[in-house]
Short mmCIF file of C-alpha atoms in Angstrom, two decimals:
data_model
loop_
_atom_site.label_atom_id
_atom_site.label_comp_id
_atom_site.label_asym_id
_atom_site.label_seq_id
_atom_site.Cartn_x
_atom_site.Cartn_y
_atom_site.Cartn_z
CA ILE A 1 -121.38 -183.77 -78.27
CA ASP A 2 -123.50 -185.73 -81.18
CA SER A 3 -123.43 -189.06 -79.14
CA THR A 4 -124.36 -187.35 -75.92
CA LEU A 5 -127.00 -185.38 -77.82
CA LEU A 6 -128.64 -188.50 -79.50
CA THR A 7 -128.42 -190.51 -76.40
CA ALA A 8 -130.10 -187.82 -74.26
CA THR A 9 -132.86 -187.09 -77.04
CA VAL A 10 -133.80 -190.52 -77.55
CA ALA A 11 -134.13 -191.24 -73.83
CA VAL A 12 -136.26 -188.30 -73.56
CA VAL A 13 -138.47 -189.24 -76.43
CA VAL A 14 -138.77 -192.94 -75.12
CA VAL A 15 -139.90 -191.67 -71.73
CA LEU A 16 -142.66 -189.16 -72.84
CA LEU A 17 -143.73 -191.62 -75.56
CA LEU A 18 -144.41 -194.26 -72.89
CA LEU A 19 -146.34 -191.59 -70.65
CA THR A 20 -148.23 -190.48 -73.77
CA TYR A 21 -149.42 -193.75 -75.15
CA ARG A 22 -149.28 -195.85 -71.96
CA SER A 23 -148.43 -198.70 -73.95
CA PRO A 24 -145.47 -201.20 -73.82
CA VAL A 25 -145.31 -201.61 -77.58
CA LEU A 26 -146.72 -198.64 -79.57
CA TRP A 27 -143.97 -196.30 -78.38
CA LEU A 28 -141.42 -198.32 -80.55
CA LEU A 29 -143.03 -197.65 -83.81
CA PRO A 30 -142.73 -193.81 -83.97
CA LEU A 31 -139.33 -194.07 -82.46
CA LEU A 32 -138.34 -196.65 -85.16
CA ALA A 33 -139.65 -194.50 -87.84
CA ALA A 34 -137.96 -191.35 -86.30
CA GLY A 35 -134.68 -193.34 -86.10
CA VAL A 36 -134.70 -194.21 -89.72
CA SER A 37 -135.42 -190.76 -90.74
CA LEU A 38 -132.42 -189.44 -88.94
CA ALA A 39 -129.99 -191.98 -90.42
CA VAL A 40 -131.28 -191.44 -93.97
CA SER A 41 -131.14 -187.57 -93.55
CA GLN A 42 -127.64 -187.66 -92.14
CA ALA A 43 -126.58 -189.95 -95.02
CA VAL A 44 -128.10 -187.37 -97.50
CA ILE A 45 -126.50 -184.62 -96.01
CA TYR A 46 -123.06 -186.25 -95.66
CA LEU A 47 -123.37 -186.96 -99.57
CA LEU A 48 -124.28 -183.22 -100.16
CA ALA A 49 -121.57 -182.12 -97.79
CA ALA A 50 -119.12 -184.35 -99.71
CA HIS A 51 -120.00 -183.63 -103.40
CA ALA A 52 -122.05 -180.44 -103.40
CA GLY A 53 -120.16 -178.09 -101.10
CA LEU A 54 -123.00 -178.17 -98.45
CA THR A 55 -121.60 -176.27 -95.17
CA VAL A 56 -122.11 -178.55 -92.14
CA ASN A 57 -120.88 -177.73 -88.60
CA ALA A 58 -121.31 -179.00 -85.00
CA GLN A 59 -124.24 -176.44 -84.55
CA SER A 60 -126.38 -177.64 -87.53
CA ALA A 61 -125.24 -181.34 -86.82
CA GLY A 62 -126.79 -181.01 -83.27
CA ILE A 63 -129.89 -179.18 -84.08
CA LEU A 64 -130.61 -181.75 -86.74
CA ILE A 65 -130.63 -184.45 -84.30
CA VAL A 66 -133.29 -182.91 -81.90
CA LEU A 67 -135.22 -181.28 -84.97
CA VAL A 68 -135.63 -184.64 -86.78
CA LEU A 69 -136.62 -186.68 -83.59
CA GLY A 70 -138.91 -183.96 -82.42
CA ALA A 71 -140.66 -183.14 -85.65
CA GLY A 72 -140.92 -186.55 -86.57
CA THR A 73 -142.30 -187.69 -83.46
CA ASP A 74 -144.96 -184.87 -83.45
CA TYR A 75 -146.14 -186.07 -86.94
CA ALA A 76 -146.20 -189.46 -85.83
CA LEU A 77 -148.41 -188.35 -82.76
CA LEU A 78 -150.86 -186.67 -84.92
CA LEU A 79 -151.16 -189.47 -87.36
CA THR A 80 -151.58 -192.14 -84.67
CA ALA A 81 -154.25 -190.17 -82.94
CA ARG A 82 -156.17 -189.78 -85.86
CA TYR A 83 -155.87 -193.58 -86.72
CA ARG A 84 -157.05 -194.26 -83.39
CA GLU A 85 -159.90 -192.09 -83.70
CA GLU A 86 -160.75 -193.64 -87.06
CA LEU A 87 -160.66 -197.04 -85.62
CA ARG A 88 -163.43 -196.40 -83.54
CA ARG A 89 -165.47 -195.48 -86.54
CA HIS A 90 -164.34 -198.21 -88.99
CA GLU A 91 -163.82 -201.87 -88.42
CA ASP A 92 -161.55 -202.54 -91.17
CA ARG A 93 -157.92 -201.04 -89.98
CA HIS A 94 -156.99 -200.47 -93.57
CA GLU A 95 -159.97 -198.22 -94.40
CA ALA A 96 -159.21 -196.41 -90.91
CA MET A 97 -155.63 -195.93 -92.04
CA GLY A 98 -156.65 -194.58 -95.47
CA LEU A 99 -159.07 -192.10 -93.83
CA ALA A 100 -156.48 -191.04 -91.09
CA LEU A 101 -154.03 -190.30 -94.09
CA HIS A 102 -156.48 -188.28 -95.91
CA ARG A 103 -157.73 -186.18 -92.87
CA ALA A 104 -154.65 -185.73 -91.02
CA GLY A 105 -152.52 -185.74 -94.21
CA PRO A 106 -152.83 -182.26 -95.11
CA ALA A 107 -152.26 -180.88 -91.76
CA ILE A 108 -148.92 -182.63 -91.67
CA LEU A 109 -147.94 -181.71 -95.04
CA ALA A 110 -148.67 -178.16 -94.39
CA SER A 111 -146.82 -178.41 -91.13
CA SER A 112 -143.83 -179.79 -92.49
CA ALA A 113 -144.16 -177.47 -95.48
CA THR A 114 -143.87 -174.36 -93.13
CA VAL A 115 -140.78 -175.81 -91.43
CA VAL A 116 -139.11 -176.58 -94.49
CA VAL A 117 -139.65 -173.43 -96.61
CA SER A 118 -138.70 -171.51 -93.17
CA MET A 119 -135.39 -173.33 -92.96
CA LEU A 120 -134.74 -172.63 -96.60
CA CYS A 121 -135.10 -168.87 -95.87
CA LEU A 122 -132.02 -169.37 -94.21
CA THR A 123 -130.18 -169.66 -97.55
CA VAL A 124 -130.30 -165.89 -98.10
CA ALA A 125 -128.26 -165.44 -95.08
CA GLU A 126 -124.73 -163.67 -95.12
CA MET A 127 -123.53 -166.06 -92.53
CA ASN A 128 -122.20 -169.10 -94.05
CA SER A 129 -122.90 -170.97 -90.87
CA THR A 130 -126.73 -169.85 -90.96
CA ARG A 131 -126.93 -170.30 -94.68
CA GLY A 132 -125.88 -173.94 -94.24
CA LEU A 133 -128.38 -174.73 -91.45
CA GLY A 134 -131.28 -174.28 -93.68
CA PRO A 135 -130.75 -177.05 -96.15
CA VAL A 136 -129.76 -179.40 -93.30
CA CYS A 137 -132.77 -178.87 -91.27
CA ALA A 138 -134.84 -178.79 -94.30
CA ILE A 139 -133.60 -182.19 -95.63
CA GLY A 140 -134.23 -183.60 -91.90
CA VAL A 141 -137.79 -182.53 -91.91
CA LEU A 142 -138.49 -183.54 -95.48
CA VAL A 143 -137.05 -187.10 -94.55
CA ALA A 144 -139.04 -187.18 -91.45
CA LEU A 145 -142.42 -186.30 -93.39
CA VAL A 146 -141.69 -189.21 -96.08
CA ALA A 147 -141.10 -191.74 -93.17
CA MET A 148 -144.15 -190.83 -91.11
CA LEU A 149 -146.70 -190.78 -93.84
CA THR A 150 -145.26 -194.09 -95.43
CA LEU A 151 -143.24 -196.32 -93.04
CA LEU A 152 -144.92 -195.50 -89.86
CA PRO A 153 -148.65 -196.14 -91.42
CA ALA A 154 -147.47 -199.41 -92.82
CA LEU A 155 -145.95 -200.48 -89.38
CA LEU A 156 -149.42 -199.31 -87.63
CA VAL A 157 -151.74 -201.51 -90.07
CA VAL A 158 -149.39 -204.41 -90.05
CA MET A 159 -149.36 -204.48 -86.21
CA GLY A 160 -153.13 -204.27 -85.94
CA ARG A 161 -155.21 -202.97 -83.05
CA TRP A 162 -153.39 -204.93 -80.40
CA VAL A 163 -150.40 -202.60 -80.68
CA PHE A 164 -152.43 -200.15 -78.73
CA TRP A 165 -152.78 -202.45 -75.66
CA PRO A 166 -153.85 -202.20 -73.01
CA VAL A 167 -156.04 -199.29 -74.34
CA ARG A 168 -157.26 -200.86 -77.59
CA PRO A 169 -159.53 -198.31 -79.74
CA SER A 170 -162.63 -200.74 -80.17
CA TYR A 171 -164.91 -200.47 -83.10
CA GLY A 172 -167.96 -198.42 -82.14
CA THR A 173 -166.74 -196.78 -79.06
CA ALA A 174 -167.32 -193.28 -77.90
CA GLU A 175 -164.94 -190.50 -79.38
CA PRO A 176 -163.37 -187.95 -76.82
CA THR A 177 -164.85 -184.81 -78.43
CA ARG A 178 -167.30 -183.78 -76.04
CA THR A 179 -165.78 -185.17 -72.95
CA GLY A 180 -162.44 -184.94 -71.04
CA ARG A 181 -160.20 -182.08 -69.73
CA TRP A 182 -159.92 -180.29 -73.16
CA ALA A 183 -163.65 -180.19 -74.02
CA HIS A 184 -164.19 -178.76 -70.40
CA ILE A 185 -161.33 -176.02 -71.17
CA GLY A 186 -163.03 -175.35 -74.63
CA ALA A 187 -166.46 -174.97 -73.08
CA ALA A 188 -165.03 -172.60 -70.27
CA ILE A 189 -163.17 -170.33 -72.92
CA ALA A 190 -166.30 -170.30 -75.12
CA ARG A 191 -168.38 -168.64 -72.31
CA ARG A 192 -166.14 -165.57 -72.12
CA PRO A 193 -163.77 -165.65 -75.18
CA ARG A 194 -162.97 -162.02 -75.52
CA ARG A 195 -161.93 -161.64 -71.73
CA VAL A 196 -159.95 -164.60 -72.22
CA TRP A 197 -157.93 -163.61 -75.29
CA ILE A 198 -157.46 -160.02 -74.09
CA GLY A 199 -156.24 -161.27 -70.72
CA THR A 200 -153.98 -164.10 -72.45
CA GLY A 201 -152.73 -161.47 -74.92
CA LEU A 202 -151.78 -158.79 -72.19
CA ALA A 203 -149.90 -161.60 -70.19
CA LEU A 204 -147.81 -162.57 -73.05
CA VAL A 205 -146.98 -158.78 -73.85
CA ALA A 206 -145.81 -158.51 -70.11
CA CYS A 207 -143.58 -161.41 -70.60
CA ALA A 208 -142.11 -159.72 -73.63
CA VAL A 209 -140.78 -156.76 -71.76
CA GLY A 210 -137.58 -158.70 -70.95
CA LEU A 211 -136.55 -158.08 -74.66
CA VAL A 212 -135.30 -154.71 -73.61
CA SER A 213 -132.24 -156.53 -71.98
CA LEU A 214 -131.62 -158.55 -75.23
CA ASN A 215 -127.78 -158.13 -75.73
CA ALA A 216 -127.26 -160.40 -79.09
CA THR A 217 -124.02 -158.81 -79.96
CA GLY A 218 -122.08 -162.00 -79.57
CA LEU A 219 -120.11 -163.73 -77.01
CA SER A 220 -116.49 -163.59 -76.19
CA ALA A 221 -114.45 -166.83 -75.87
CA ALA A 222 -114.47 -166.72 -72.04
CA ASP A 223 -118.34 -166.29 -72.09
CA SER A 224 -119.00 -168.83 -74.69
CA PHE A 225 -118.75 -171.83 -72.40
CA THR A 226 -120.85 -172.78 -69.19
CA GLY A 227 -117.57 -174.06 -67.72
CA THR A 228 -113.72 -173.17 -67.86
CA PRO A 229 -112.08 -175.04 -70.69
CA ASP A 230 -108.38 -174.67 -71.18
CA SER A 231 -108.81 -172.23 -74.04
CA VAL A 232 -110.43 -169.68 -71.52
CA VAL A 233 -107.86 -170.33 -68.92
CA GLY A 234 -104.86 -169.74 -71.72
CA GLN A 235 -106.60 -166.41 -72.67
CA GLU A 236 -107.04 -165.24 -69.06
CA ALA A 237 -103.21 -166.07 -68.56
CA LEU A 238 -102.34 -164.09 -71.87
CA ASP A 239 -104.29 -161.14 -70.66
CA ARG A 240 -102.50 -161.10 -67.32
CA HIS A 241 -98.89 -160.94 -68.76
CA PHE A 242 -99.19 -159.84 -72.09
CA PRO A 243 -100.86 -156.97 -74.19
CA ALA A 244 -104.46 -157.74 -74.38
CA GLY A 245 -104.41 -158.43 -77.91
CA THR A 246 -101.41 -160.69 -78.22
CA GLY A 247 -103.38 -164.01 -78.52
CA ASP A 248 -105.20 -162.90 -81.52
CA PRO A 249 -103.79 -159.98 -83.66
CA LEU A 250 -105.22 -158.48 -86.66
CA SER A 251 -104.00 -159.82 -89.98
CA VAL A 252 -103.18 -157.19 -92.75
CA ILE A 253 -102.32 -158.13 -96.48
CA GLY A 254 -101.81 -155.62 -99.17
CA ASP A 255 -99.67 -155.11 -102.21
CA THR A 256 -96.00 -155.35 -101.82
CA ALA A 257 -95.42 -151.80 -103.27
CA ALA A 258 -97.48 -150.17 -100.61
CA THR A 259 -96.60 -152.09 -97.70
CA PRO A 260 -94.47 -149.18 -95.97
CA ALA A 261 -97.37 -146.92 -96.20
CA VAL A 262 -99.76 -149.58 -95.04
CA GLU A 263 -97.62 -150.26 -92.02
CA ALA A 264 -97.23 -146.60 -91.12
CA VAL A 265 -101.08 -145.99 -90.88
CA VAL A 266 -101.54 -149.29 -89.00
CA ARG A 267 -98.72 -148.42 -86.46
CA ALA A 268 -100.24 -145.02 -86.10
CA ASP A 269 -103.51 -146.09 -84.58
CA PRO A 270 -103.95 -145.83 -80.93
CA GLY A 271 -105.44 -149.30 -80.53
CA VAL A 272 -102.43 -151.06 -82.14
CA SER A 273 -99.54 -151.76 -79.82
CA ALA A 274 -97.08 -153.55 -82.22
CA THR A 275 -96.68 -154.95 -85.57
CA THR A 276 -94.51 -157.89 -87.01
CA PRO A 277 -92.26 -157.51 -89.82
CA ALA A 278 -93.99 -158.03 -93.13
CA VAL A 279 -93.63 -161.19 -95.09
CA VAL A 280 -93.62 -161.03 -99.01
CA SER A 281 -94.92 -163.55 -101.54
CA GLY A 282 -95.93 -163.25 -104.83
CA GLY A 283 -96.40 -159.31 -105.09
CA ARG A 284 -98.35 -159.45 -101.65
CA ALA A 285 -97.09 -158.45 -98.24
CA PHE A 286 -98.79 -159.78 -95.05
CA PHE A 287 -98.13 -158.67 -91.36
CA LEU A 288 -99.69 -159.09 -87.82
CA ALA A 289 -100.84 -155.90 -85.75
CA THR A 290 -101.32 -156.68 -81.99
CA LEU A 291 -104.25 -154.69 -80.44
CA THR A 292 -104.02 -152.90 -77.07
CA ASP A 293 -107.55 -154.07 -76.07
CA ARG A 294 -109.06 -157.70 -75.60
CA PRO A 295 -109.67 -158.93 -79.13
CA ASP A 296 -113.35 -159.61 -78.37
CA SER A 297 -114.06 -156.07 -76.77
CA GLN A 298 -115.98 -153.11 -78.27
CA ALA A 299 -112.78 -150.98 -78.24
CA ALA A 300 -110.96 -153.71 -80.45
CA LYS A 301 -113.85 -153.58 -83.05
CA ASP A 302 -113.65 -149.92 -83.13
CA THR A 303 -109.97 -150.41 -83.91
CA VAL A 304 -110.62 -152.54 -86.67
CA ASP A 305 -113.18 -150.13 -88.20
CA ARG A 306 -110.39 -147.29 -88.15
CA VAL A 307 -107.49 -149.57 -89.24
CA ARG A 308 -109.80 -150.62 -92.20
CA ASP A 309 -110.55 -147.17 -93.05
CA ALA A 310 -106.87 -146.17 -92.82
CA VAL A 311 -105.52 -149.02 -95.20
CA HIS A 312 -108.33 -148.47 -97.73
CA ALA A 313 -107.15 -144.86 -98.04
CA VAL A 314 -103.55 -146.10 -99.05
CA PRO A 315 -103.61 -145.51 -102.89
CA ASP A 316 -102.93 -148.69 -104.73
CA ALA A 317 -102.48 -150.85 -101.65
CA ASN A 318 -105.63 -153.32 -102.12
CA ALA A 319 -105.32 -153.95 -98.31
CA ARG A 320 -107.55 -156.15 -96.39
CA VAL A 321 -107.70 -156.51 -92.60
CA GLY A 322 -108.83 -159.93 -91.13
CA GLY A 323 -108.11 -161.59 -87.79
CA GLY A 324 -110.43 -162.79 -85.04
CA THR A 325 -111.62 -159.46 -84.13
CA ALA A 326 -112.27 -158.68 -87.62
CA VAL A 327 -114.50 -161.92 -88.01
CA ILE A 328 -116.39 -160.98 -84.93
CA LEU A 329 -117.39 -157.48 -86.12
CA ASP A 330 -118.24 -158.84 -89.67
CA ALA A 331 -120.29 -161.58 -87.95
CA GLU A 332 -122.24 -159.03 -86.05
CA ARG A 333 -123.08 -156.88 -89.10
CA ALA A 334 -123.92 -160.00 -91.16
CA ALA A 335 -126.21 -161.21 -88.26
CA THR A 336 -128.03 -157.77 -88.42
CA HIS A 337 -128.51 -158.02 -92.13
CA ASP A 338 -130.01 -161.46 -91.89
CA ASN A 339 -132.46 -160.43 -89.24
CA LYS A 340 -133.71 -157.68 -91.51
CA VAL A 341 -133.97 -159.98 -94.52
CA ILE A 342 -135.06 -163.30 -93.17
CA ILE A 343 -137.59 -162.69 -90.53
CA PRO A 344 -139.94 -160.75 -92.83
CA LEU A 345 -139.35 -163.45 -95.45
CA VAL A 346 -140.22 -166.19 -93.10
CA LEU A 347 -143.43 -164.51 -92.17
CA ALA A 348 -144.35 -164.01 -95.64
CA VAL A 349 -143.85 -167.52 -96.90
CA VAL A 350 -145.68 -168.85 -93.86
CA LEU A 351 -148.67 -166.59 -94.29
CA VAL A 352 -148.95 -167.94 -97.93
CA ILE A 353 -148.88 -171.43 -96.78
CA LEU A 354 -151.54 -170.71 -94.15
CA GLY A 355 -153.68 -168.96 -96.66
CA VAL A 356 -153.61 -171.70 -99.11
CA LEU A 357 -154.39 -174.32 -96.54
CA LEU A 358 -157.12 -172.56 -94.68
CA ARG A 359 -158.54 -170.64 -97.79
CA ALA A 360 -158.82 -167.53 -95.77
CA VAL A 361 -157.14 -164.22 -94.98
CA VAL A 362 -158.29 -163.52 -91.54
CA ALA A 363 -157.21 -166.81 -90.19
CA PRO A 364 -153.54 -166.78 -91.12
CA LEU A 365 -153.13 -163.21 -89.91
CA VAL A 366 -154.58 -164.09 -86.61
CA LEU A 367 -152.26 -167.13 -86.36
CA ILE A 368 -149.05 -165.31 -87.52
CA ALA A 369 -149.77 -162.56 -84.96
CA THR A 370 -150.43 -165.27 -82.20
CA VAL A 371 -146.92 -166.96 -83.02
CA VAL A 372 -145.23 -163.61 -83.03
CA LEU A 373 -146.52 -162.72 -79.80
CA SER A 374 -145.46 -166.00 -78.15
CA TYR A 375 -141.89 -165.71 -79.72
CA ALA A 376 -141.59 -162.08 -78.20
CA ALA A 377 -142.83 -163.49 -74.89
CA ALA A 378 -140.53 -166.57 -75.03
CA LEU A 379 -137.70 -164.33 -75.82
CA GLY A 380 -138.52 -161.84 -73.10
CA ILE A 381 -138.60 -164.65 -70.33
CA SER A 382 -135.51 -166.23 -71.80
CA VAL A 383 -133.37 -163.11 -71.63
CA PHE A 384 -134.39 -162.57 -68.08
CA VAL A 385 -133.48 -165.91 -67.17
CA PHE A 386 -130.16 -165.71 -68.80
CA GLU A 387 -129.25 -162.67 -67.26
CA HIS A 388 -130.81 -163.03 -63.47
CA VAL A 389 -130.49 -166.91 -63.26
CA PHE A 390 -127.78 -168.23 -65.46
CA HIS A 391 -125.68 -165.02 -65.30
CA PHE A 392 -124.84 -165.38 -69.03
CA ALA A 393 -122.99 -162.31 -70.50
CA GLY A 394 -125.20 -161.96 -73.51
CA GLN A 395 -126.44 -163.86 -76.63
CA ASP A 396 -124.84 -165.24 -79.57
CA ASN A 397 -125.34 -163.05 -82.87
CA ALA A 398 -127.76 -165.65 -84.74
CA PHE A 399 -129.67 -166.10 -81.29
CA PRO A 400 -132.81 -164.15 -82.08
CA LEU A 401 -133.00 -165.41 -85.54
CA PHE A 402 -132.48 -169.03 -84.81
CA VAL A 403 -135.17 -168.77 -82.00
CA PHE A 404 -137.39 -166.84 -84.42
CA VAL A 405 -137.31 -169.33 -87.26
CA PHE A 406 -137.67 -172.32 -85.23
CA LEU A 407 -140.52 -171.09 -83.06
CA VAL A 408 -142.44 -169.59 -86.12
CA ALA A 409 -141.86 -172.75 -88.05
CA LEU A 410 -142.49 -175.21 -85.22
CA GLY A 411 -145.01 -172.91 -83.34
CA ILE A 412 -147.41 -172.59 -86.41
CA ASP A 413 -147.36 -176.33 -86.42
CA TYR A 414 -149.82 -176.81 -83.57
CA ASN A 415 -151.96 -173.92 -84.92
CA ILE A 416 -152.05 -175.85 -88.18
CA PHE A 417 -153.01 -178.90 -86.42
CA LEU A 418 -155.86 -177.28 -84.30
CA MET A 419 -157.04 -174.88 -87.14
CA THR A 420 -157.39 -177.65 -89.82
CA ARG A 421 -159.59 -179.71 -87.44
CA VAL A 422 -161.64 -176.63 -86.47
CA ARG A 423 -162.18 -176.00 -90.04
CA GLU A 424 -163.24 -179.33 -90.65
CA GLU A 425 -165.59 -179.21 -87.74
CA ALA A 426 -166.95 -175.87 -88.54
CA ALA A 427 -168.24 -177.07 -92.08
CA HIS A 428 -170.89 -179.27 -90.09
CA ARG A 429 -171.14 -177.56 -86.59
CA GLY A 430 -170.32 -173.92 -86.84
CA THR A 431 -167.14 -172.07 -86.00
CA ARG A 432 -168.05 -171.50 -82.38
CA GLU A 433 -168.66 -175.06 -81.69
CA GLY A 434 -165.99 -176.38 -84.18
CA ALA A 435 -163.46 -174.57 -82.24
CA VAL A 436 -164.36 -176.19 -79.03
CA THR A 437 -164.60 -179.72 -80.57
CA GLY A 438 -161.59 -179.21 -82.54
CA LEU A 439 -159.55 -178.32 -79.27
CA ALA A 440 -161.26 -181.45 -77.59
CA ALA A 441 -159.98 -183.58 -80.47
CA THR A 442 -156.54 -182.45 -80.71
CA GLY A 443 -155.91 -181.04 -77.36
CA GLY A 444 -154.32 -184.25 -75.84
CA VAL A 445 -152.10 -185.07 -78.95
CA ILE A 446 -150.84 -181.69 -79.55
CA THR A 447 -150.13 -181.21 -75.98
CA SER A 448 -147.93 -184.60 -75.95
CA ALA A 449 -146.39 -183.41 -79.13
CA GLY A 450 -145.45 -179.86 -77.70
CA LEU A 451 -143.97 -181.71 -74.68
CA ILE A 452 -141.86 -183.86 -76.59
CA LEU A 453 -140.50 -181.38 -78.96
CA ALA A 454 -139.82 -178.89 -76.34
CA SER A 455 -138.03 -181.54 -74.42
CA THR A 456 -135.77 -182.50 -77.41
CA PHE A 457 -134.67 -178.92 -77.70
CA ALA A 458 -134.07 -178.51 -74.07
CA VAL A 459 -131.72 -181.47 -74.21
CA LEU A 460 -129.46 -178.64 -76.02
CA SER A 461 -129.42 -176.71 -72.76
CA THR A 462 -127.17 -179.68 -71.39
CA LEU A 463 -124.25 -179.05 -73.48
CA PRO A 464 -121.35 -176.98 -72.15
CA VAL A 465 -121.66 -174.16 -75.03
CA VAL A 466 -123.61 -171.19 -73.97
CA ALA A 467 -125.07 -170.66 -77.65
CA PHE A 468 -126.61 -174.31 -77.38
CA THR A 469 -127.82 -173.85 -73.98
CA GLU A 470 -129.60 -170.43 -75.10
CA ILE A 471 -131.29 -171.88 -78.19
CA GLY A 472 -132.31 -174.91 -76.42
CA PHE A 473 -133.97 -173.01 -73.63
CA ALA A 474 -135.60 -170.33 -75.60
CA VAL A 475 -137.22 -172.79 -78.26
CA ALA A 476 -138.27 -175.09 -75.69
CA LEU A 477 -139.99 -172.31 -73.65
CA GLY A 478 -141.52 -171.06 -76.83
CA VAL A 479 -142.79 -174.31 -77.70
CA LEU A 480 -144.53 -174.76 -74.37
CA LEU A 481 -145.95 -171.51 -74.45
CA ASP A 482 -147.33 -172.26 -78.08
CA THR A 483 -148.75 -175.63 -76.88
CA LEU A 484 -150.18 -174.74 -73.52
CA VAL A 485 -151.16 -171.08 -73.90
CA VAL A 486 -151.19 -169.69 -77.30
CA ARG A 487 -152.82 -172.77 -79.22
CA SER A 488 -155.15 -173.93 -76.47
CA VAL A 489 -156.36 -170.65 -75.12
CA LEU A 490 -155.55 -167.55 -77.29
CA VAL A 491 -156.20 -169.06 -80.59
CA THR A 492 -159.43 -170.86 -79.45
CA ALA A 493 -160.81 -167.90 -77.72
CA LEU A 494 -160.07 -165.62 -80.90
CA THR A 495 -161.71 -168.34 -83.18
CA VAL A 496 -164.78 -168.34 -80.97
CA ASP A 497 -165.05 -164.65 -80.49
CA LEU A 498 -164.52 -163.91 -84.26
CA ASP A 499 -166.94 -166.78 -85.09
CA ARG A 500 -167.34 -167.24 -88.89
CA HIS A 501 -165.53 -164.13 -89.77
CA MET A 502 -162.43 -166.21 -88.85
CA TRP A 503 -162.76 -167.79 -92.22
CA TRP A 504 -163.22 -164.53 -94.40
CA PRO A 505 -163.53 -164.63 -97.59
CA SER A 506 -164.24 -168.25 -97.86
CA SER A 507 -167.79 -169.76 -97.80
CA LEU A 508 -167.42 -170.43 -94.11
CA SER A 509 -167.48 -166.81 -93.40
CA ARG A 510 -171.04 -166.23 -94.95
CA PRO A 511 -174.11 -166.52 -92.90
CA PRO A 512 -175.68 -169.99 -92.68
CA GLU A 513 -178.72 -170.40 -95.25
CA ARG A 514 -181.87 -170.46 -93.37
CA PRO A 515 -184.00 -173.67 -94.35
CA ALA A 516 -187.21 -173.14 -96.34
CA GLU A 517 -189.45 -174.32 -93.45
CA TRP A 518 -187.78 -171.67 -91.23
CA ALA A 519 -188.80 -169.03 -93.87
CA SER A 520 -192.37 -170.13 -94.30
CA GLU A 521 -192.86 -170.04 -90.54
CA ALA A 522 -191.16 -166.57 -90.21
CA ALA A 523 -193.78 -165.23 -92.75
CA ASP A 524 -196.87 -166.78 -91.05
CA SER A 525 -195.55 -165.20 -87.78
CA GLY A 526 -195.17 -161.87 -89.53
CA ALA A 527 -198.61 -162.06 -91.19
CA ARG A 528 -200.27 -162.78 -87.87
CA GLN A 529 -198.28 -159.91 -86.15
CA GLU A 530 -199.75 -157.60 -88.84
CA ARG A 531 -203.26 -158.68 -88.13
#
């Protein structure tokens, strides 16, 4: 899977970089930096897995590839776009790069911080696979950040302006902040901002209606693959010719002295069709219990609960019940716990990072609300597509949590890229004009970044595992919504409508001071009116 995923992801990134830069050379530099990031992060993760007990599985290894290449390319696009902009203002490319790092660096740092901290929130999960995914992704993003702020700038400066050929940014040429598609879109939004954000918000709420069909209770073995592998065929054969639970019985272990009583209560359960003779070793007895229902059915899970209650009630048995069905049941409950704990935690830490970066309270709350709305809309659409187009039986236990963490962490990136530029412009132009200028300056690069990140996650959908397909599809869709709708339309309209109040309680939220000349003219006018 890893080699296929890597090849497909690199191919997608190369094509999109060529379309974005329209240069036969420039695309190589971000790809080289991203490739170095991936190699270094995999080496670090291998060392931690070998010597520090870090959990790494096929799922986290696959997600690492698309995340590092996608997020690393995003950071590269933002820095390169700002560097190109500064080359138009400064003749010396070293000075231009220094200013590009100074102005784009905080946004890239804050963006990567949201991803890293959000991923590390997964370490409080009960599910070991979920807990292991957090450090894996955090390491990948950190390495990508270092590479894009050190290796990529060095490569760009060494190569000079010619690397942008055939569209080289010449010193003194016009900046695309008042012309172009995004400038016109921003101006159109600014004419009726309230109507725009209300209409956009209602459309996203309508998309979220699909959440009522969300069925993230896990997938059976037969439903876990887009095809029909041998394991599924074998299970179906077992179901036809033997009791449904034959292929995956319960495992019961307890103290030897209480074995007869434990066996008796297990056999007495109506969901158990047979038990094997107990095997005794070291004062403990072990036997298997065949279920009457399919191991992944709700009836089998109910049987596990009853059997557990029954064996726990046997005095001095110290009995435990395991097996495939028990694992499925425990995973469901762990996923429920993780959703209740991790989702609020991620929102809280991202809110703090936004508050520190934007030095405001209102703006972070607005941005968090838009990203959560985008998440709900993406999940609603995805669930509808899974049910009525792909005909999937349901969703994996960790599906809502993984999609949430990735969309909040990555979706907030584009809001950070936009709003840091808007804040920079608002200090000189005012918030309304700053919002339009910020959208015009960042619209193209953020759209390109979103398309690349969405495409890299969409590659997951090509794998034959339903869980990968669902995560890849939902994250790709959510990133596109964030890029094309939430960031460009909803956030811009809200910023224009709220105006300076967006930055409360910072100095930008205060009314602009009126010049002394204006005050003198106002006084003279008032005196003339009195006369």
